[in-house]
PDB file of C-alpha atoms in Angstrom:
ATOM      1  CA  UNK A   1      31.307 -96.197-219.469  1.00 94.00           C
ATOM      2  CA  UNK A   2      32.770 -99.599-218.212  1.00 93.00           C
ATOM      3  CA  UNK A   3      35.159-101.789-219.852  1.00 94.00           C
ATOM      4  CA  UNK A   4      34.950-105.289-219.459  1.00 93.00           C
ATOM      5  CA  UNK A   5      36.789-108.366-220.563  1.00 93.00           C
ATOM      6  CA  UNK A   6      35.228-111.496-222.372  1.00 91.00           C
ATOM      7  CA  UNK A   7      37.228-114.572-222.927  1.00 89.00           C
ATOM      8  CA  UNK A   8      36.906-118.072-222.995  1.00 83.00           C
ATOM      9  CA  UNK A   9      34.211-120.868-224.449  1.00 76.00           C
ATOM     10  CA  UNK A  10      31.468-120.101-223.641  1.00 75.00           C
ATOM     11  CA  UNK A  11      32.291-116.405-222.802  1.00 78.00           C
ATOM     12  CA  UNK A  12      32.795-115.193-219.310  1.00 84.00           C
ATOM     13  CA  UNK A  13      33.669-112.084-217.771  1.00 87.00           C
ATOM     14  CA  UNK A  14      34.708-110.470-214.331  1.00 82.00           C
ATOM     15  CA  UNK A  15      32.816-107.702-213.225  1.00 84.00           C
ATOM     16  CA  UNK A  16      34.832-106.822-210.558  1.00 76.00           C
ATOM     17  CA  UNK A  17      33.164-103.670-208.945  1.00 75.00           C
ATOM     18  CA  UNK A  18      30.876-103.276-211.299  1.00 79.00           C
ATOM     19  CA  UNK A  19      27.574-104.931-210.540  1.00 83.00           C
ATOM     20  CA  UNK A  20      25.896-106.586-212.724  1.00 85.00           C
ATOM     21  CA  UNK A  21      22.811-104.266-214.949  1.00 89.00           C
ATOM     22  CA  UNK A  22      19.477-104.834-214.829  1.00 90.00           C
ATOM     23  CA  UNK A  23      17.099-106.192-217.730  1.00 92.00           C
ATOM     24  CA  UNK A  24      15.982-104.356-220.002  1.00 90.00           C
ATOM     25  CA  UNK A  25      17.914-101.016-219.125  1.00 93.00           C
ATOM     26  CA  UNK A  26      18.861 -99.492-221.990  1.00 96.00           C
ATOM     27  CA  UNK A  27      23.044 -99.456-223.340  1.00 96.00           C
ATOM     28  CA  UNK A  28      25.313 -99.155-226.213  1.00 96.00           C
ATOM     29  CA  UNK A  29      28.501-101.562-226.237  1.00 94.00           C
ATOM     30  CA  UNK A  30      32.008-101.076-228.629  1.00 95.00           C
ATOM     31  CA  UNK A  31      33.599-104.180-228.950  1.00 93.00           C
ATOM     32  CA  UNK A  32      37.487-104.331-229.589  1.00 94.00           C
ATOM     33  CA  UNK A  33      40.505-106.990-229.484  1.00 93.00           C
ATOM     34  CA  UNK A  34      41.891-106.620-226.259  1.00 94.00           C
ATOM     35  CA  UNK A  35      43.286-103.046-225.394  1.00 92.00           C
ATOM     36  CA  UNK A  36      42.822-101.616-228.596  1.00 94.00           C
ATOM     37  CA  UNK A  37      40.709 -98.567-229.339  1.00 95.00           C
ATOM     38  CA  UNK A  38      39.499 -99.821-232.382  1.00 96.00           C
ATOM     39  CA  UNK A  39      35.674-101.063-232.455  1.00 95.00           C
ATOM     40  CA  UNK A  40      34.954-104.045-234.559  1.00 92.00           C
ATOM     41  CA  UNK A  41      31.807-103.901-233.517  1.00 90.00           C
ATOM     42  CA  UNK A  42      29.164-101.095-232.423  1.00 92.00           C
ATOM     43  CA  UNK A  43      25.958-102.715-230.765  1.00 90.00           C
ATOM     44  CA  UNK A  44      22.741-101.394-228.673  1.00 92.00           C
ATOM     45  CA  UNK A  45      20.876-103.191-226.350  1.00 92.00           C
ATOM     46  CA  UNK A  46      17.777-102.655-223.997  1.00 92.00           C
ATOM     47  CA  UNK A  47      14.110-104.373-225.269  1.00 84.00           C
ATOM     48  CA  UNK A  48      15.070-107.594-223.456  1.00 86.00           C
ATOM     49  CA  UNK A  49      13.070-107.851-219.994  1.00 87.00           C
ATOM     50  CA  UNK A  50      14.384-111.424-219.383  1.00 87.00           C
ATOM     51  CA  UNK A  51      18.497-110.974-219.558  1.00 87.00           C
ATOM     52  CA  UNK A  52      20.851-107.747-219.554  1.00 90.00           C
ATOM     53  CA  UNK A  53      23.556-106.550-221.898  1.00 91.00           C
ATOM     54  CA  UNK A  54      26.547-108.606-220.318  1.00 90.00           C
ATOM     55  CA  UNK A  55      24.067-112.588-221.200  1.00 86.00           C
ATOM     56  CA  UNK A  56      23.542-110.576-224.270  1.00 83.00           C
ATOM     57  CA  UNK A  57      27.340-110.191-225.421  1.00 85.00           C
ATOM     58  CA  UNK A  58      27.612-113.925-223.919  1.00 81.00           C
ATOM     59  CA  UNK A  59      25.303-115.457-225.184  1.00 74.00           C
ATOM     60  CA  UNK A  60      24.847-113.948-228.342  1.00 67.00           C
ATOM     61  CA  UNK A  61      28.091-113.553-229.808  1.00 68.00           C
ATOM     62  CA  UNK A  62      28.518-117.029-231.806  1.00 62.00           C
ATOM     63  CA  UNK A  63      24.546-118.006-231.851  1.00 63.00           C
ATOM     64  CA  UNK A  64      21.926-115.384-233.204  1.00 65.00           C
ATOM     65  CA  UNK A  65      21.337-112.154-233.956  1.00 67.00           C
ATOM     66  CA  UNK A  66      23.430-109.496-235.355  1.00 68.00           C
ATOM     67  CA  UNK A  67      27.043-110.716-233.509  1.00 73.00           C
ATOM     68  CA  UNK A  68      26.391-114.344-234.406  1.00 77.00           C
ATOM     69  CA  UNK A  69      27.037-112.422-238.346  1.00 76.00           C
ATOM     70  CA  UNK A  70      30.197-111.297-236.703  1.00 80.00           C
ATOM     71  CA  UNK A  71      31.105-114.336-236.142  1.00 79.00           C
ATOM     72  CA  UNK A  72      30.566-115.757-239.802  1.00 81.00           C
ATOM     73  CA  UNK A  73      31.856-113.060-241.598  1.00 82.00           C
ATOM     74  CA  UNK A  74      34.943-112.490-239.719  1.00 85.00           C
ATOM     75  CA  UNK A  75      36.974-115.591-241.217  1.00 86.00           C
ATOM     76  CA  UNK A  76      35.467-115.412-244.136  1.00 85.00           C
ATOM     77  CA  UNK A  77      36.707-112.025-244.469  1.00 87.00           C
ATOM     78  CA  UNK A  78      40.477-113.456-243.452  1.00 90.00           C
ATOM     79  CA  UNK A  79      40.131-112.616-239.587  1.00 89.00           C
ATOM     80  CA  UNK A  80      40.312-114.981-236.449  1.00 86.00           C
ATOM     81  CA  UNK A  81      37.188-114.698-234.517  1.00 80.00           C
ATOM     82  CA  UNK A  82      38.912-113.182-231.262  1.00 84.00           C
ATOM     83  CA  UNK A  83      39.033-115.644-228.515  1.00 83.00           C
ATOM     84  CA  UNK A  84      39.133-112.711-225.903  1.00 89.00           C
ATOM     85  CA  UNK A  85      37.923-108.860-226.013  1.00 91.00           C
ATOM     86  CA  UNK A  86      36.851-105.389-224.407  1.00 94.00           C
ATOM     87  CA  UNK A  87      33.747-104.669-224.492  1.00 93.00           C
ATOM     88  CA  UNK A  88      32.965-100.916-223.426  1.00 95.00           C
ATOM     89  CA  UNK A  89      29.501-100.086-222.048  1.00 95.00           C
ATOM     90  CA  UNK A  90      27.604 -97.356-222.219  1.00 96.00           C
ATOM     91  CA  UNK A  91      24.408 -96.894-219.642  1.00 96.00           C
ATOM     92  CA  UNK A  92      21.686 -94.706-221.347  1.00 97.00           C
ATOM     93  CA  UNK A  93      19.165 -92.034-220.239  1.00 96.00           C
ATOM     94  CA  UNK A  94      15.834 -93.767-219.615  1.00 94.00           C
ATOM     95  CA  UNK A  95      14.519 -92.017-223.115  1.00 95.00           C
ATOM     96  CA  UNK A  96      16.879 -94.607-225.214  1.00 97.00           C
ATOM     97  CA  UNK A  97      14.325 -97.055-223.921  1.00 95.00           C
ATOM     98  CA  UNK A  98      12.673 -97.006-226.872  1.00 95.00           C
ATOM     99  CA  UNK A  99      14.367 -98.812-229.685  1.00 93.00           C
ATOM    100  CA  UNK A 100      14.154 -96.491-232.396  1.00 95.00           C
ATOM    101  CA  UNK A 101      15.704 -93.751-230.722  1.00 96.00           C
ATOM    102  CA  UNK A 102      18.673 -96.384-229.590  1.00 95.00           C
ATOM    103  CA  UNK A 103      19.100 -97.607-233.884  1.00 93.00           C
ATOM    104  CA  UNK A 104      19.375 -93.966-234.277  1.00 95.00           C
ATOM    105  CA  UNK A 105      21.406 -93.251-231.314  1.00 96.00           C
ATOM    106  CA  UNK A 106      23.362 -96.115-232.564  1.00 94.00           C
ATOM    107  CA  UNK A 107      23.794 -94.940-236.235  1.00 93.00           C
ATOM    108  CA  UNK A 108      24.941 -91.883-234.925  1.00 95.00           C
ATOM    109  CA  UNK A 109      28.158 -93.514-233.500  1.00 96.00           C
ATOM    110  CA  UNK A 110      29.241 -95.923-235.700  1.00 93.00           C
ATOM    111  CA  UNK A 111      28.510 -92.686-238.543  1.00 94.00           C
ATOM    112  CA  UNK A 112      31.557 -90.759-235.952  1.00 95.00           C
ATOM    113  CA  UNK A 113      33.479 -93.801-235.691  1.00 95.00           C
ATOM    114  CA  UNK A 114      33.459 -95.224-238.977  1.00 93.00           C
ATOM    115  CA  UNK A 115      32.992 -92.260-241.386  1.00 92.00           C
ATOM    116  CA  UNK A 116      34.494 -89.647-239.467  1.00 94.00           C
ATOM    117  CA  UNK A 117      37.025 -90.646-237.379  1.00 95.00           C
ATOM    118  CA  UNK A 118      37.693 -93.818-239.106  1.00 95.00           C
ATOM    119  CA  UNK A 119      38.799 -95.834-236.008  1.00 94.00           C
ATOM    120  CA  UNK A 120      37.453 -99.050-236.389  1.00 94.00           C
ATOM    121  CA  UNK A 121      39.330-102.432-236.807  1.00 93.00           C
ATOM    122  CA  UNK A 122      40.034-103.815-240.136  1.00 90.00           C
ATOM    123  CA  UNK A 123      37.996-106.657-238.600  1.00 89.00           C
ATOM    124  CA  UNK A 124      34.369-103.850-238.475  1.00 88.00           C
ATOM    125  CA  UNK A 125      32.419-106.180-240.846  1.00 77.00           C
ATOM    126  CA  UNK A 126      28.802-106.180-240.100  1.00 71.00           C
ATOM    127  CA  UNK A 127      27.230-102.604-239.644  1.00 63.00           C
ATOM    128  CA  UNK A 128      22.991-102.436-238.818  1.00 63.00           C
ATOM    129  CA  UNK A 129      23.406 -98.843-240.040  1.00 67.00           C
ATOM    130  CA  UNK A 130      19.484 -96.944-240.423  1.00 76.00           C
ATOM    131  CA  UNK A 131      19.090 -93.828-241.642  1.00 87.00           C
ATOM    132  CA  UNK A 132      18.418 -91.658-238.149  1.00 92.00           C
ATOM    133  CA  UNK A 133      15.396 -89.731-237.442  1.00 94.00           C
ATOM    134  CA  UNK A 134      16.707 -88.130-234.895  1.00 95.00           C
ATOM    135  CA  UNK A 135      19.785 -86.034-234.094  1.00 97.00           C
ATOM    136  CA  UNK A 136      21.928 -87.309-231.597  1.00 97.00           C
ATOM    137  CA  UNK A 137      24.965 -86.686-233.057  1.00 97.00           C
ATOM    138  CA  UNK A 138      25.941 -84.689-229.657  1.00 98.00           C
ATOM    139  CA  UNK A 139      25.163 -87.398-227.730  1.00 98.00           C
ATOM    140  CA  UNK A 140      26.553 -89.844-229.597  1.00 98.00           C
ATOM    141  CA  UNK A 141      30.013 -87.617-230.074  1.00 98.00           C
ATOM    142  CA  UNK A 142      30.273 -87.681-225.737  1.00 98.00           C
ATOM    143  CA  UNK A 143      29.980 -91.517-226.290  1.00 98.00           C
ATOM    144  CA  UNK A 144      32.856 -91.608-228.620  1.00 97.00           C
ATOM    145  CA  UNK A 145      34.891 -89.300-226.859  1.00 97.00           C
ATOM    146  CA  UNK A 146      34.113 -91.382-223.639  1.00 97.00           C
ATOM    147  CA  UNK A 147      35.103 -94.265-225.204  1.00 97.00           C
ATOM    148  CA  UNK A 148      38.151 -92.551-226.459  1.00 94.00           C
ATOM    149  CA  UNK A 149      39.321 -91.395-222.815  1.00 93.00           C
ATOM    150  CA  UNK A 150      38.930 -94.599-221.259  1.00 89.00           C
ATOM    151  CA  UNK A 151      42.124 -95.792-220.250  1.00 69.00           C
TER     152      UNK A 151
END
């Protein structure tokens, strides 16, 4: 798992060591306000061949797609659309290639982090949550604790 910061308009980040992933290789991502452990948003990403999950959070967090929703409903829910945050990401095994395993994969985490643990933001306001298929509630408990470690 790697941390990295967004910030600014439009959003940039430093990858510092950490080079920058390939298309289409598949991920899950936690987004938080900066240095908190609390997601306010859970995300997957890996069907696009023609940009990787960093352009993705970039360019997709105030225009389309499920984090342009973040952005709407945020202030109308009362909450500042953060100027700057973490976003931690998660490299998966080849097999999350496919997408349905990756929703379910996906489900399974915000299900620990949201039902279970209850350690989202306040701000947690748009959820894709699917009914799994499959069980990777192991796999996607080693995510959370990952997540949970990283200092």
């Amino acid at each position: 798992m790697k941390k990295l910061r967004f910030k600014g308009s439009p959003l940039k980040t430093e990858l510092g060591n950490f080079a920058a992933p390939e298309n289409g290789v598949p991920f899950i991502y936690l987004l938080t306000d900066t240095d908190s452990k609390e997601p306010f948003y859970i995300g997957e990403y890996g069907k696009a061949s023609t940009y990787n999950v960093i352009t993705r959070i970039q360019r997709h967090f105030a225009r389309s797609g499920t984090l342009a929703r973040v952005a709407l409903n945020m202030p109308r829910f009362g909450h500042q659309l953060p100027s700057e945050f973490d976003a931690y990401i998660k490299e998966l095994s080849d097999e999350f290639k496919d997408h349905k395993k990756r929703a379910d994969l996906e489900a399974w985490v915000i299900h620990l982090v949201c039902h279970q643990k209850k350690i989202q933001s306040s701000k947690f306001c748009v959820t894709k949550y699917v009914s799994p298929e499959n069980n990777y509630s192991q796999e996607a408990q080693k995510i959370v604790d990952e997540f949970g470690k990283y200092s």
